[in-house]
mmCIF file of C-alpha atoms in Angstrom:
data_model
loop_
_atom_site.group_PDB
_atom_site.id
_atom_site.type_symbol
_atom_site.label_atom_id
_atom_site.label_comp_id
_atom_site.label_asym_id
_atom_site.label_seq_id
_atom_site.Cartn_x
_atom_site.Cartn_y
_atom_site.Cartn_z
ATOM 1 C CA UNK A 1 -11.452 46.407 -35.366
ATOM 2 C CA UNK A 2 -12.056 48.722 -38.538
ATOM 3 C CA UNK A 3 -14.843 50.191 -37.149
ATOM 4 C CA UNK A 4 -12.595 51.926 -33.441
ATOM 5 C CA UNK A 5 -10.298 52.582 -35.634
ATOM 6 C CA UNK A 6 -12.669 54.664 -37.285
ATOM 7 C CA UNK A 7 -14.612 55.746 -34.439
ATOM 8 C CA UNK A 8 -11.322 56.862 -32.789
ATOM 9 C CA UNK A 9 -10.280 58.869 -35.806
ATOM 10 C CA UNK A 10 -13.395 60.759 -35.879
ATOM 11 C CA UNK A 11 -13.327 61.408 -32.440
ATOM 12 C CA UNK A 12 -9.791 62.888 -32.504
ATOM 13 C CA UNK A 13 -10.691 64.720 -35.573
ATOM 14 C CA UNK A 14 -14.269 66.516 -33.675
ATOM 15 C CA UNK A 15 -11.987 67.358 -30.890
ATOM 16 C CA UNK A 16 -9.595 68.997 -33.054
ATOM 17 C CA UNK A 17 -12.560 70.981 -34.399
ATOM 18 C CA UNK A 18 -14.201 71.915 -31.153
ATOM 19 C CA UNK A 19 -10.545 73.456 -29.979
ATOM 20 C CA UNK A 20 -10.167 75.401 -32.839
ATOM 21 C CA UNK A 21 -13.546 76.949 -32.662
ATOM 22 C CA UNK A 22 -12.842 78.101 -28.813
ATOM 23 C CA UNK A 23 -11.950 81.277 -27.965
ATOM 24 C CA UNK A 24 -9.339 82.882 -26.421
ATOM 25 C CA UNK A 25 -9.022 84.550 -23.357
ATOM 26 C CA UNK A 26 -8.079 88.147 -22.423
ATOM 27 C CA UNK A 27 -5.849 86.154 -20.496
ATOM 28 C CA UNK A 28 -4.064 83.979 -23.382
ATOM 29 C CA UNK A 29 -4.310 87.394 -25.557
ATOM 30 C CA UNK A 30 -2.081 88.954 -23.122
ATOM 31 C CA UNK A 31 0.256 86.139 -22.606
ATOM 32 C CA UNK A 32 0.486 85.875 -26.691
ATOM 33 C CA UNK A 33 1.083 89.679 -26.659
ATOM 34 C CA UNK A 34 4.203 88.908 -23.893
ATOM 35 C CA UNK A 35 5.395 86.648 -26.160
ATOM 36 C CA UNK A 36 5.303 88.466 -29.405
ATOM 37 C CA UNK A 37 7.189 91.436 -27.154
ATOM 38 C CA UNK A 38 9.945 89.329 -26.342
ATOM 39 C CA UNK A 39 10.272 87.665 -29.961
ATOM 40 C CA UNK A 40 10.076 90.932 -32.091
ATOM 41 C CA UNK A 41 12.879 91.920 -29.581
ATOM 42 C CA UNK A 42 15.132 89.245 -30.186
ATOM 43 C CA UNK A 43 14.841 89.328 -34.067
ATOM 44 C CA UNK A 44 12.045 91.365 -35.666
ATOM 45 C CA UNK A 45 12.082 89.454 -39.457
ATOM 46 C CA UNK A 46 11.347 86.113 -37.821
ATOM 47 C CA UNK A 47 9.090 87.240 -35.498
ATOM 48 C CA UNK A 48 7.022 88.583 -37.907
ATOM 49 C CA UNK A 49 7.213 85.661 -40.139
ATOM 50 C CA UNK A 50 5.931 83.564 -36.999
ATOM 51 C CA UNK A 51 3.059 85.914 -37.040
ATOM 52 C CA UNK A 52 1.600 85.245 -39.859
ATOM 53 C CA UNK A 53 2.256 81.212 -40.500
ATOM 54 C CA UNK A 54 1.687 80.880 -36.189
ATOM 55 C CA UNK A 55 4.836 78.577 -36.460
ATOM 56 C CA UNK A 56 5.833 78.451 -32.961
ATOM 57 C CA UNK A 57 2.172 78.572 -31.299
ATOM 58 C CA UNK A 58 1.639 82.325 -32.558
ATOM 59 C CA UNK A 59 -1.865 81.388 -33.486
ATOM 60 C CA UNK A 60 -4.053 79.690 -30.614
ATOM 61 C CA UNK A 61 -7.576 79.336 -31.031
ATOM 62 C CA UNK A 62 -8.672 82.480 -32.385
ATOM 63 C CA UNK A 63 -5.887 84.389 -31.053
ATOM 64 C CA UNK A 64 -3.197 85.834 -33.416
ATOM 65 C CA UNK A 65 -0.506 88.283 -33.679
ATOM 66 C CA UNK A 66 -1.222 91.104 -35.750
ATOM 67 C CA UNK A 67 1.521 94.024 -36.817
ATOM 68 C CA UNK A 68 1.426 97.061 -38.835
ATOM 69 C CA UNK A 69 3.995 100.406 -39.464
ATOM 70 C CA UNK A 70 2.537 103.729 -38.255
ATOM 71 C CA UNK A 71 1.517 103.946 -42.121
ATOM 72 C CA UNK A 72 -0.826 101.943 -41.481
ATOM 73 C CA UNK A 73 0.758 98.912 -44.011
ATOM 74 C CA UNK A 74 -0.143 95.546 -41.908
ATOM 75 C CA UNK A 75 3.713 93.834 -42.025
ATOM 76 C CA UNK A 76 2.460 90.626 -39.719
ATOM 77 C CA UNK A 77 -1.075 88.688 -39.796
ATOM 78 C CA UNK A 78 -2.360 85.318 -40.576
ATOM 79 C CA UNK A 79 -4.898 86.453 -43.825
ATOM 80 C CA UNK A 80 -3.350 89.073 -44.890
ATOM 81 C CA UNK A 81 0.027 91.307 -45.194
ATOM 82 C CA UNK A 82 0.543 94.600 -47.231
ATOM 83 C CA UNK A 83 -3.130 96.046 -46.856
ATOM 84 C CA UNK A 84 -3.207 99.689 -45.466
ATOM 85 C CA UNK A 85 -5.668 100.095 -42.230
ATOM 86 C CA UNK A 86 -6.322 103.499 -42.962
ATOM 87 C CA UNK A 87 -7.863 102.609 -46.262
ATOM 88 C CA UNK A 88 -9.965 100.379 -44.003
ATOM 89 C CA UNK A 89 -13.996 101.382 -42.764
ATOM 90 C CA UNK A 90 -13.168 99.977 -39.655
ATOM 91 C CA UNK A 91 -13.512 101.963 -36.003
ATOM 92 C CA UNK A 92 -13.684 101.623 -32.768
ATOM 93 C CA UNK A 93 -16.903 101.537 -30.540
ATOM 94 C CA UNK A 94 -16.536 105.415 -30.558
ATOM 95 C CA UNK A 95 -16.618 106.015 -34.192
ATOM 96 C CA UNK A 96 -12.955 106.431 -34.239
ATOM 97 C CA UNK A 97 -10.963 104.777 -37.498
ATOM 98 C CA UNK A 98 -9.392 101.424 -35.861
ATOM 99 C CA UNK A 99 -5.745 102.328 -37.293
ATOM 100 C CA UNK A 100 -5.695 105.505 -36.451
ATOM 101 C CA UNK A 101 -6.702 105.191 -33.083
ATOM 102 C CA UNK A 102 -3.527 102.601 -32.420
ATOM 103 C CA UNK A 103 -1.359 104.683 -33.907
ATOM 104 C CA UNK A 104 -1.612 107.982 -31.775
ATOM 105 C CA UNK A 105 -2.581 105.515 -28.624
ATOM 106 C CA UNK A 106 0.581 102.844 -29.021
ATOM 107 C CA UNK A 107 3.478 103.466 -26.708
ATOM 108 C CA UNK A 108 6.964 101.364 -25.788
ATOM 109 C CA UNK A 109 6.666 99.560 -22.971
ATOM 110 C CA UNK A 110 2.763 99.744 -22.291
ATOM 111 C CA UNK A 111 -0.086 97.901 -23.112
ATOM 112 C CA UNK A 112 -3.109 99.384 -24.145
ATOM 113 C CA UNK A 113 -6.727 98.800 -25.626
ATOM 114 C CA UNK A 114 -9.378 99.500 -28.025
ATOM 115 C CA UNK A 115 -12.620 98.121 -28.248
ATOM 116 C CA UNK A 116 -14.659 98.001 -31.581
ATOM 117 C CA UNK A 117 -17.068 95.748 -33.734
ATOM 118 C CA UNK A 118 -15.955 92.910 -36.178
ATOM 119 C CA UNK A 119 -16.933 89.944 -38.203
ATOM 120 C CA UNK A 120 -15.175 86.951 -37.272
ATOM 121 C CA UNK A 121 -12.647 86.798 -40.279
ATOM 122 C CA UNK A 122 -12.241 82.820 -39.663
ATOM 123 C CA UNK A 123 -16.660 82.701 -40.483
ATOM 124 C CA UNK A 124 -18.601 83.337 -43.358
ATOM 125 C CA UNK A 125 -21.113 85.447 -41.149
ATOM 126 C CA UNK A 126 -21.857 88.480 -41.097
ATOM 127 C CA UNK A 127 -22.462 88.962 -37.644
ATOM 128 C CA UNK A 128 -20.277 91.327 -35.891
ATOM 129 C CA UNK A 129 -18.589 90.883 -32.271
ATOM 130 C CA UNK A 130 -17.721 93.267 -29.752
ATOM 131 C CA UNK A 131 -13.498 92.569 -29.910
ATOM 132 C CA UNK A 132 -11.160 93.520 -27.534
ATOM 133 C CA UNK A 133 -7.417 94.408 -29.281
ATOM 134 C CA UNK A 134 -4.569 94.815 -26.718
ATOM 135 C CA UNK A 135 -1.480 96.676 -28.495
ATOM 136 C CA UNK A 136 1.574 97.908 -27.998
ATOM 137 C CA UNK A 137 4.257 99.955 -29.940
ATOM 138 C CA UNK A 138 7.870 97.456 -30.344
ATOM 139 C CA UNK A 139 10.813 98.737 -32.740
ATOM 140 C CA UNK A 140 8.766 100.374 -35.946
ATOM 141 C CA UNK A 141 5.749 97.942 -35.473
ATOM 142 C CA UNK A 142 2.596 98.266 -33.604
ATOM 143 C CA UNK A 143 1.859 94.562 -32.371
ATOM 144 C CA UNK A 144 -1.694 93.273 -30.932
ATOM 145 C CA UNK A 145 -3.629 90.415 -30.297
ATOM 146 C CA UNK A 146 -7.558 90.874 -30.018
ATOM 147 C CA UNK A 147 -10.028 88.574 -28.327
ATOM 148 C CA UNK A 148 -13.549 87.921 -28.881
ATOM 149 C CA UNK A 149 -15.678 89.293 -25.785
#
């Protein structure tokens, strides 16, 4: 009897696992996205305390809410809050810095993109991705949710 037990444990646990390694969709990015909209909408503090804890399914798989002021100061993410982008060597597949590129490119209402290379920040590898960030400008925040190509 010990040893189900066991075996079913372990099996719930590896499936636990597997899930949280899969990535998200463009598709669940965008719907994430929706739902950050309407949340920061209804009451900006908590939705951006949702962001970073994921309370509320705000983190699926590998998908997360992300925010930041057009200073660049990241107000919203699930690592890390108060770092500057700009201070950042990240940019998009063009050479263009990451943060600055969202900035100038984030309007009200509309959804946009920016493509660029990144370590998985959940992995201790090195290895960089091609990732896809969908964004959009809400209140004083620019919002996004990236997914892995």
């Amino acid at each position: 009897m010990k040893s189900i037990f066991l075996s079913l444990v372990t099996f719930f646990i590896l499936i636990n696992a597997s899930f949280a390694a899969e990535s998200g969709t463009r598709e669940e990015a965008t719907a994430l996205l929706d739902r950050a909209i309407a949340l920061l909408q209804i009451d900006k503090n908590r939705a951006l305390i949702q962001f970073t804890s994921g309370d509320g399914g705000m983190i699926q798989k590998d998908l997360y809410v992300f925010c930041f002021v057009s200073e660049g100061i990241i107000t919203a993410h699930p690592a890390v809050i108060g770092l500057n982008i700009f201070n950042q060597d990240v940019t998009d597949v063009n050479g263009n810095p990451l943060g600055q590129t969202m900035v100038s490119n984030a309007r009200y209402g509309t959804i946009s993109e920016v493509v660029y290379k990144l370590r998985k920040y959940d992995t201790n590898s090195e290895q960089e991705y091609t990732k896809t960030t969908l964004y959009t400008r809400v209140s004083d925040q620019i919002c996004g949710v990236g997914y892995y190509n």
